[in-house]
CSV table of C-alpha atoms in Angstrom, one decimal:
chain,number,residue,atom,x,y,z
W,1,UNK,CA,0.0,0.0,0.0
W,2,UNK,CA,1.4,3.5,-0.9
W,3,UNK,CA,1.9,6.1,1.6
W,4,UNK,CA,-0.8,8.3,-0.2
W,5,UNK,CA,-3.4,5.4,0.0
W,6,UNK,CA,-2.4,5.0,3.7
W,7,UNK,CA,-2.9,8.7,4.4
W,8,UNK,CA,-6.3,8.9,2.6
W,9,UNK,CA,-7.7,5.6,3.8
W,10,UNK,CA,-6.1,4.6,7.1
W,11,UNK,CA,-5.8,8.1,8.5
W,12,UNK,CA,-8.7,9.8,6.6
W,13,UNK,CA,-12.1,9.0,5.2
W,14,UNK,CA,-11.0,8.0,1.7
W,15,UNK,CA,-10.3,10.1,-1.4
W,16,UNK,CA,-12.8,12.3,-3.2
W,17,UNK,CA,-12.9,12.5,-6.9
W,18,UNK,CA,-12.3,16.3,-7.1
W,19,UNK,CA,-9.2,16.3,-4.8
W,20,UNK,CA,-5.8,16.5,-6.3
W,21,UNK,CA,-3.2,13.8,-5.7
W,22,UNK,CA,-1.3,14.2,-2.4
W,23,UNK,CA,2.3,15.4,-3.2
W,24,UNK,CA,3.3,15.0,0.5
W,25,UNK,CA,1.0,12.7,2.5
W,26,UNK,CA,2.7,13.4,5.8
W,27,UNK,CA,2.5,17.1,5.4
W,28,UNK,CA,-1.1,16.8,4.5
W,29,UNK,CA,-1.9,15.0,7.8
W,30,UNK,CA,0.1,17.3,10.0
W,31,UNK,CA,-1.5,20.4,8.6
W,32,UNK,CA,-4.9,19.2,9.6
W,33,UNK,CA,-4.2,19.8,13.3
W,34,UNK,CA,-4.2,23.6,12.9
W,35,UNK,CA,-6.9,23.6,10.1
W,36,UNK,CA,-9.5,21.7,12.1
W,37,UNK,CA,-12.7,23.5,13.0
W,38,UNK,CA,-14.6,22.0,15.9
W,39,UNK,CA,-18.0,23.1,14.5
W,40,UNK,CA,-18.1,23.1,10.7
W,41,UNK,CA,-20.9,24.3,8.6
W,42,UNK,CA,-22.8,21.0,8.8
W,43,UNK,CA,-22.9,21.3,12.7
W,44,UNK,CA,-23.8,25.0,12.8
W,45,UNK,CA,-27.7,24.6,12.7
W,46,UNK,CA,-27.7,21.7,15.3
W,47,UNK,CA,-29.2,22.5,18.8
W,48,UNK,CA,-26.5,22.9,21.3
W,49,UNK,CA,-26.5,21.3,24.7
W,50,UNK,CA,-27.9,24.2,26.6
W,51,UNK,CA,-30.9,24.5,24.2
W,52,UNK,CA,-31.6,20.7,24.4
W,53,UNK,CA,-31.2,20.8,28.2
W,54,UNK,CA,-33.7,23.7,28.4
W,55,UNK,CA,-36.2,21.7,26.4
W,56,UNK,CA,-35.6,18.7,28.7
W,57,UNK,CA,-36.1,20.8,32.0
W,58,UNK,CA,-39.2,22.4,30.5
W,59,UNK,CA,-40.7,19.0,29.8
W,60,UNK,CA,-39.8,17.9,33.3
W,61,UNK,CA,-41.5,21.1,34.7
W,62,UNK,CA,-44.5,20.6,32.6
W,63,UNK,CA,-45.0,17.0,33.6
W,64,UNK,CA,-44.8,17.9,37.3
W,65,UNK,CA,-47.5,20.6,36.9
W,66,UNK,CA,-49.8,18.7,34.6
W,67,UNK,CA,-52.6,16.5,35.5
W,68,UNK,CA,-51.9,12.7,35.6
W,69,UNK,CA,-53.8,12.2,32.3
W,70,UNK,CA,-51.8,14.8,30.4
W,71,UNK,CA,-48.3,13.7,31.3
W,72,UNK,CA,-47.8,11.0,28.7
W,73,UNK,CA,-48.8,13.5,26.0
W,74,UNK,CA,-46.1,16.0,27.3
W,75,UNK,CA,-43.5,13.2,27.3
W,76,UNK,CA,-44.4,12.1,23.7
W,77,UNK,CA,-44.1,15.7,22.4
W,78,UNK,CA,-40.7,16.1,24.0
W,79,UNK,CA,-39.5,12.8,22.4
W,80,UNK,CA,-40.7,13.7,19.0
W,81,UNK,CA,-38.7,17.0,19.3
W,82,UNK,CA,-35.8,15.0,20.6
W,83,UNK,CA,-35.9,12.5,17.8
W,84,UNK,CA,-35.9,15.4,15.3
W,85,UNK,CA,-32.7,16.8,17.0
W,86,UNK,CA,-31.1,13.4,16.9
W,87,UNK,CA,-31.8,12.8,13.1
W,88,UNK,CA,-30.4,16.3,12.5
W,89,UNK,CA,-27.1,15.4,14.3
W,90,UNK,CA,-26.9,12.2,12.4
W,91,UNK,CA,-27.0,14.2,9.3
W,92,UNK,CA,-24.5,16.8,10.6
W,93,UNK,CA,-21.9,14.0,11.3
W,94,UNK,CA,-22.5,12.4,7.8
W,95,UNK,CA,-22.3,16.0,6.3
W,96,UNK,CA,-19.1,16.9,8.0
W,97,UNK,CA,-17.5,13.6,7.1
W,98,UNK,CA,-18.3,14.2,3.5
W,99,UNK,CA,-17.2,17.8,3.3
W,100,UNK,CA,-14.5,18.1,5.8
W,101,UNK,CA,-11.0,19.4,4.8
W,102,UNK,CA,-9.6,17.7,7.8
W,103,UNK,CA,-10.7,14.0,7.5
W,104,UNK,CA,-7.9,12.9,9.7
W,105,UNK,CA,-9.1,14.8,12.7
W,106,UNK,CA,-12.7,13.9,11.8
W,107,UNK,CA,-11.7,10.3,12.2
W,108,UNK,CA,-10.4,11.1,15.7
W,109,UNK,CA,-13.7,12.7,16.5
W,110,UNK,CA,-15.3,9.5,15.5
W,111,UNK,CA,-12.8,7.4,17.5
W,112,UNK,CA,-13.4,9.5,20.7
W,113,UNK,CA,-17.2,9.6,20.2
W,114,UNK,CA,-17.1,5.8,20.2
W,115,UNK,CA,-14.8,5.5,23.2
W,116,UNK,CA,-17.1,7.7,25.1
W,117,UNK,CA,-20.3,6.3,23.6
W,118,UNK,CA,-23.8,7.0,24.9
W,119,UNK,CA,-26.8,5.1,23.6
W,120,UNK,CA,-29.9,6.6,22.4
W,121,UNK,CA,-31.7,3.4,23.2
W,122,UNK,CA,-32.1,5.1,26.5
W,123,UNK,CA,-34.8,7.7,25.4
W,124,UNK,CA,-33.8,10.4,27.8
W,125,UNK,CA,-30.5,10.7,25.9
W,126,UNK,CA,-32.0,10.9,22.4
W,127,UNK,CA,-32.2,14.7,22.0
W,128,UNK,CA,-28.9,15.2,23.7
W,129,UNK,CA,-26.7,12.9,21.6
W,130,UNK,CA,-25.9,15.5,19.0
W,131,UNK,CA,-25.0,18.1,21.7
W,132,UNK,CA,-22.8,15.5,23.4
W,133,UNK,CA,-20.6,15.3,20.2
W,134,UNK,CA,-20.8,19.0,19.5
W,135,UNK,CA,-19.9,20.3,23.0
W,136,UNK,CA,-18.1,17.5,24.8
W,137,UNK,CA,-16.1,15.7,22.0
W,138,UNK,CA,-15.4,18.0,19.0
W,139,UNK,CA,-14.0,21.0,21.0
W,140,UNK,CA,-11.6,18.8,22.9
W,141,UNK,CA,-10.4,16.3,20.5
W,142,UNK,CA,-7.0,17.8,20.0
W,143,UNK,CA,-6.7,19.0,23.6
W,144,UNK,CA,-5.6,17.2,26.8
W,145,UNK,CA,-7.2,13.9,27.6
W,146,UNK,CA,-8.2,15.0,31.1
W,147,UNK,CA,-10.2,18.0,29.7
W,148,UNK,CA,-11.9,15.7,27.2
W,149,UNK,CA,-12.8,13.2,29.9
W,150,UNK,CA,-14.2,15.8,32.2
W,151,UNK,CA,-16.2,17.4,29.5
W,152,UNK,CA,-17.6,14.0,28.7
W,153,UNK,CA,-18.6,12.8,32.2
W,154,UNK,CA,-20.1,16.2,33.2
W,155,UNK,CA,-22.2,16.3,30.0
W,156,UNK,CA,-26.0,15.9,30.6
W,157,UNK,CA,-26.1,13.0,28.1
W,158,UNK,CA,-23.7,11.0,30.1
W,159,UNK,CA,-25.2,11.9,33.4
W,160,UNK,CA,-28.5,10.7,32.2
W,161,UNK,CA,-27.2,7.7,30.4
W,162,UNK,CA,-25.4,6.3,33.2
W,163,UNK,CA,-28.0,7.4,35.9
W,164,UNK,CA,-25.5,9.6,37.8
W,165,UNK,CA,-28.0,12.5,38.0
W,166,UNK,CA,-30.0,10.1,40.3
W,167,UNK,CA,-27.1,9.1,42.6
W,168,UNK,CA,-27.4,10.1,46.3
W,169,UNK,CA,-24.8,9.4,49.0
W,170,UNK,CA,-26.3,7.1,51.7
W,171,UNK,CA,-25.1,9.3,54.5
W,172,UNK,CA,-25.7,12.6,52.5
W,173,UNK,CA,-27.8,15.5,53.9
W,174,UNK,CA,-30.4,14.8,51.3
W,175,UNK,CA,-30.6,11.0,52.2
W,176,UNK,CA,-30.8,11.9,56.0
W,177,UNK,CA,-33.6,14.3,55.2
W,178,UNK,CA,-35.5,11.8,53.2
W,179,UNK,CA,-35.2,9.2,55.9
W,180,UNK,CA,-36.5,11.7,58.5
W,181,UNK,CA,-39.5,12.2,56.2
W,182,UNK,CA,-39.9,8.5,55.9
W,183,UNK,CA,-39.3,8.8,52.2
W,184,UNK,CA,-37.4,6.2,50.3
W,185,UNK,CA,-34.0,7.7,49.2
W,186,UNK,CA,-32.8,7.1,45.8
W,187,UNK,CA,-29.5,5.6,46.8
W,188,UNK,CA,-25.9,5.3,45.4
W,189,UNK,CA,-25.5,4.4,41.7
W,190,UNK,CA,-22.1,3.1,40.5
W,191,UNK,CA,-22.7,3.1,36.8
W,192,UNK,CA,-20.6,6.2,36.0
W,193,UNK,CA,-17.8,5.2,38.3
W,194,UNK,CA,-17.5,1.8,36.7
W,195,UNK,CA,-17.5,3.2,33.3
W,196,UNK,CA,-14.8,5.7,33.9
W,197,UNK,CA,-12.6,3.0,35.4
W,198,UNK,CA,-13.3,0.0,33.1
W,199,UNK,CA,-13.8,1.9,29.7
W,200,UNK,CA,-12.7,5.4,29.8
W,201,UNK,CA,-9.4,5.2,31.7
W,202,UNK,CA,-7.8,2.1,33.2
W,203,UNK,CA,-9.4,-0.6,31.3
W,204,UNK,CA,-10.6,-4.1,32.4
W,205,UNK,CA,-8.3,-6.3,34.4
W,206,UNK,CA,-6.2,-3.4,35.3
W,207,UNK,CA,-6.2,-4.0,39.0
W,208,UNK,CA,-9.1,-2.0,40.5
W,209,UNK,CA,-11.6,-3.8,42.7
W,210,UNK,CA,-15.4,-3.6,43.4
W,211,UNK,CA,-14.5,-1.5,46.5
W,212,UNK,CA,-12.7,1.0,44.3
W,213,UNK,CA,-15.8,1.2,42.2
W,214,UNK,CA,-18.0,1.9,45.2
W,215,UNK,CA,-15.6,4.4,46.7
W,216,UNK,CA,-15.4,6.3,43.4
W,217,UNK,CA,-19.1,6.3,43.1
W,218,UNK,CA,-19.5,7.9,46.6
W,219,UNK,CA,-16.9,10.5,45.6
W,220,UNK,CA,-19.0,11.3,42.4
W,221,UNK,CA,-22.3,11.9,44.3
W,222,UNK,CA,-23.5,15.3,43.9
W,223,UNK,CA,-22.5,15.5,40.2
W,224,UNK,CA,-25.8,16.1,38.6
W,225,UNK,CA,-27.9,18.2,36.1
W,226,UNK,CA,-28.6,22.0,36.6
W,227,UNK,CA,-31.7,22.8,38.6
W,228,UNK,CA,-34.9,24.0,36.8
W,229,UNK,CA,-34.3,27.5,38.3
W,230,UNK,CA,-34.5,30.7,36.2
W,231,UNK,CA,-32.3,32.4,38.8
W,232,UNK,CA,-29.4,30.0,38.0
W,233,UNK,CA,-26.9,30.4,35.1
W,234,UNK,CA,-28.8,29.7,31.9
W,235,UNK,CA,-25.7,28.4,30.2
W,236,UNK,CA,-24.8,25.8,32.8
W,237,UNK,CA,-25.1,22.1,31.8
W,238,UNK,CA,-23.6,20.6,34.9
W,239,UNK,CA,-24.1,21.2,38.7
W,240,UNK,CA,-22.6,20.0,42.0
W,241,UNK,CA,-25.1,19.6,44.7
W,242,UNK,CA,-23.3,19.4,48.2
W,243,UNK,CA,-26.5,17.9,49.8
W,244,UNK,CA,-26.4,14.9,47.6
W,245,UNK,CA,-22.5,14.2,48.3
W,246,UNK,CA,-21.5,11.4,50.4
W,247,UNK,CA,-19.4,12.8,53.3
W,248,UNK,CA,-16.1,11.4,54.3
W,249,UNK,CA,-12.6,10.5,53.0
W,250,UNK,CA,-12.6,8.1,50.0
W,251,UNK,CA,-9.9,5.6,49.3
W,252,UNK,CA,-9.4,4.4,45.5
W,253,UNK,CA,-6.6,2.3,44.4
W,254,UNK,CA,-4.9,2.6,47.7
W,255,UNK,CA,-4.8,6.5,47.7
W,256,UNK,CA,-6.9,8.5,50.1
W,257,UNK,CA,-8.9,11.6,49.0
W,258,UNK,CA,-10.1,14.1,51.6
W,259,UNK,CA,-13.7,15.2,51.4
W,260,UNK,CA,-13.4,18.4,49.2
W,261,UNK,CA,-16.8,18.3,47.6
W,262,UNK,CA,-16.7,18.2,43.9
W,263,UNK,CA,-12.9,18.3,43.9
W,264,UNK,CA,-12.7,15.0,45.5
W,265,UNK,CA,-13.9,13.2,42.5
W,266,UNK,CA,-11.8,15.5,40.2
W,267,UNK,CA,-8.6,14.5,42.1
W,268,UNK,CA,-9.5,10.9,41.6
W,269,UNK,CA,-10.0,11.4,37.9
W,270,UNK,CA,-6.7,13.4,37.6
W,271,UNK,CA,-4.9,10.5,39.1
W,272,UNK,CA,-6.7,7.9,36.9
W,273,UNK,CA,-5.6,10.0,33.8
W,274,UNK,CA,-2.1,9.8,35.2
W,275,UNK,CA,-2.0,6.2,35.6
W,276,UNK,CA,0.3,4.1,33.3
W,277,UNK,CA,-2.7,1.6,32.8
W,278,UNK,CA,-4.6,4.5,31.4
W,279,UNK,CA,-1.9,5.3,28.9
W,280,UNK,CA,-1.6,1.6,27.8
W,281,UNK,CA,-5.3,1.2,27.5
W,282,UNK,CA,-5.8,4.3,25.3
W,283,UNK,CA,-2.8,3.9,23.1
W,284,UNK,CA,-3.7,0.3,22.5
W,285,UNK,CA,-7.2,1.2,21.2
W,286,UNK,CA,-5.8,3.9,19.1
W,287,UNK,CA,-3.1,1.7,17.6
W,288,UNK,CA,-5.7,-1.1,17.0
W,289,UNK,CA,-8.2,1.4,15.4
W,290,UNK,CA,-5.7,3.0,13.1
W,291,UNK,CA,-2.7,0.5,12.5
W,292,UNK,CA,-3.2,-3.1,13.2
W,293,UNK,CA,-4.7,-5.5,15.7
W,294,UNK,CA,-1.4,-6.3,17.5
W,295,UNK,CA,1.2,-3.5,17.2
W,296,UNK,CA,3.1,-4.0,20.5
W,297,UNK,CA,6.2,-1.8,19.4
W,298,UNK,CA,4.0,1.1,18.5
W,299,UNK,CA,2.0,0.8,21.7
W,300,UNK,CA,5.1,0.9,23.7
W,301,UNK,CA,6.4,4.0,21.9
W,302,UNK,CA,3.0,5.8,22.2
W,303,UNK,CA,2.7,5.0,26.0
W,304,UNK,CA,6.2,6.5,26.4
W,305,UNK,CA,5.0,9.7,24.6
W,306,UNK,CA,2.0,9.8,26.8
W,307,UNK,CA,4.0,9.5,30.0
W,308,UNK,CA,6.0,12.8,30.2
W,309,UNK,CA,2.9,14.8,29.7
W,310,UNK,CA,1.0,13.1,32.4
W,311,UNK,CA,3.6,14.3,34.9
W,312,UNK,CA,2.8,17.9,34.4
W,313,UNK,CA,-0.9,17.9,33.9
W,314,UNK,CA,-1.6,21.5,35.0
W,315,UNK,CA,0.6,22.9,32.3
W,316,UNK,CA,-1.1,23.6,29.1
W,317,UNK,CA,0.7,21.8,26.2
W,318,UNK,CA,1.4,23.5,22.8
W,319,UNK,CA,-0.6,23.2,19.7
W,320,UNK,CA,1.1,21.7,16.8
W,321,UNK,CA,2.7,24.5,15.0
W,322,UNK,CA,3.3,26.4,18.2
W,323,UNK,CA,6.3,24.5,19.2
W,324,UNK,CA,9.1,22.9,17.1
W,325,UNK,CA,9.5,20.0,19.4
W,326,UNK,CA,5.7,19.3,19.4
W,327,UNK,CA,5.6,19.4,15.6
W,328,UNK,CA,8.7,17.2,15.4
W,329,UNK,CA,7.1,14.6,17.8
W,330,UNK,CA,3.9,14.5,15.9
W,331,UNK,CA,5.8,14.2,12.6
W,332,UNK,CA,7.6,11.3,14.0
W,333,UNK,CA,4.4,9.6,15.1
W,334,UNK,CA,2.9,10.1,11.6
W,335,UNK,CA,6.0,8.5,10.2
W,336,UNK,CA,5.7,5.7,12.5
W,337,UNK,CA,2.1,5.1,11.6
W,338,UNK,CA,2.8,5.4,7.9
W,339,UNK,CA,5.3,2.6,8.3
W,340,UNK,CA,8.4,4.9,7.7
W,341,UNK,CA,11.6,4.1,9.6
W,342,UNK,CA,11.4,1.6,12.6
W,343,UNK,CA,8.1,0.0,11.4
W,344,UNK,CA,9.1,-0.3,7.7
W,345,UNK,CA,6.8,-3.2,7.0
W,346,UNK,CA,4.1,-2.7,9.6
W,347,UNK,CA,1.9,-0.7,7.0
W,348,UNK,CA,1.3,-4.1,5.2
W,349,UNK,CA,0.1,-5.8,8.3
W,350,UNK,CA,-3.4,-4.3,8.9
W,351,UNK,CA,-5.6,-7.1,10.1
W,352,UNK,CA,-7.9,-8.6,7.3
W,353,UNK,CA,-6.2,-6.4,4.6
W,354,UNK,CA,-2.5,-7.4,4.3
W,355,UNK,CA,-1.3,-7.3,0.7
W,356,UNK,CA,-2.0,-10.7,-0.7
W,357,UNK,CA,-4.7,-11.4,2.0
W,358,UNK,CA,-7.5,-11.3,-0.5
W,359,UNK,CA,-8.4,-7.7,0.0
W,360,UNK,CA,-7.6,-4.8,-2.2
W,361,UNK,CA,-4.3,-3.4,-1.1
W,362,UNK,CA,-5.3,0.1,-1.4
W,363,UNK,CA,-8.5,-0.2,0.4
W,364,UNK,CA,-8.3,-1.3,4.0
W,365,UNK,CA,-11.2,-3.2,5.4
W,366,UNK,CA,-11.3,-1.7,8.8
W,367,UNK,CA,-11.2,1.9,10.3
W,368,UNK,CA,-7.8,3.6,10.1
W,369,UNK,CA,-6.2,6.8,11.3
W,370,UNK,CA,-3.1,7.6,13.1
W,371,UNK,CA,-2.0,7.4,16.8
W,372,UNK,CA,-0.4,10.7,16.6
W,373,UNK,CA,-3.5,12.1,18.5
W,374,UNK,CA,-1.4,11.3,21.6
W,375,UNK,CA,1.6,13.4,20.6
W,376,UNK,CA,2.2,16.7,22.3
W,377,UNK,CA,-1.3,17.3,23.6
W,378,UNK,CA,-2.0,14.8,26.3
C-alpha cells in the first residue's frame, strides 16, 4: 500500500474525486491539526447542549405541573422533538465527514465519540446525543485527555445515560432528610464510576476492585444536572449539589482523598488519567483502530510519549505549529504510523487487509487513522 493510500484511507475517510493527488501525505496529515474547525458548517444549525437541556427541563417542569392524564402527551411531544434533534445530528455527522477538509481529525472525532459512547436506546438521551458530540467531544479532540474526559462525564447525556443524575450518597444530607420524612431515598449509583474505570481510563483487568468502584461512586455523588431554576446560570449544563454528596474521605486504588466536595472526584479522575494503565489502554485502542490489531512496538512508543505529559498535567501543552518540538514529535508519530523508519513493513500488516490477503491493497477493510493524537497534547 502506498503512503498516499495509507494517508487517505487509514488516516482519513477516503479520497474524493475532485481532490488533487497528495504530493506529501505526511505534510497533509500534520497540517490538519491547525486547520481543524470543531463546529464546521454542517454542525452550525444543530441545537447545542444548553438548548436541548432547556427543552428537557421544560418537559420535566410541565410534567410535574400537569394532571396525571396529560403527562404522557407531554412526554411524547418532547420525544418527537428530541428525535428530530437526533436525526439532524446524524445528518451533521455524515455531512461533516463528506465535506471536511480535515478528514484525519474527523476520524479522531469518531474514535473518541465511540470511546465515550452513549446510547440513544435510553430515550432520555435521544435529544442530547448531538450536543454530546458537538460540545463534549469535538472542541476537545485535540486537547488534553483530562479535559476531554471531564467534558464527557459532566455532560447531561452521560449523566442521564449512566444514571449519575440520580445518585445520592447514603449518608448525605439529602438521604438523611428523606429518611427523617420516611421517604425512600434514591441511593448510590455506581454506573458512571464503573464506566470511567473500566472503559474510559484504566481498562478491564487493570487492578481495580469492586470496593474501588464503590468508593469512586461515593466521591461522584453530587455530580448532577442543573436545577430548573430561572435564577441560575442559563448556560450551565452541570451542577454539583453538596446535599447529595457522600461525606468522608474516600480510598481508591490505595490512595486517600479528603472530602473536598466536587474536587474529591476530580482529584481521583486526575490520578486515573495519570496512571500508566490508562496510557496503555488508550494507546492500545488507538493503535488497533488506526494501524493493526497487534502492534506491540507502536503501543510501547505511544505509551512513552504519553508518560511525560501526564507528569505535568496543570501546564497547557502547545498546539502543533506552536512548538518545534511538538511538531517534530507529531511528525515522527505520523511517520511511524505510515510505516516509515522503525516499522518499515508494519503498514502491510493491517488485520484482514494485508497485501495478498484477498483484500484490495489500497482499500483497508477496517477503520484507520493515526496514533499521533497522543503526541504533544496529552
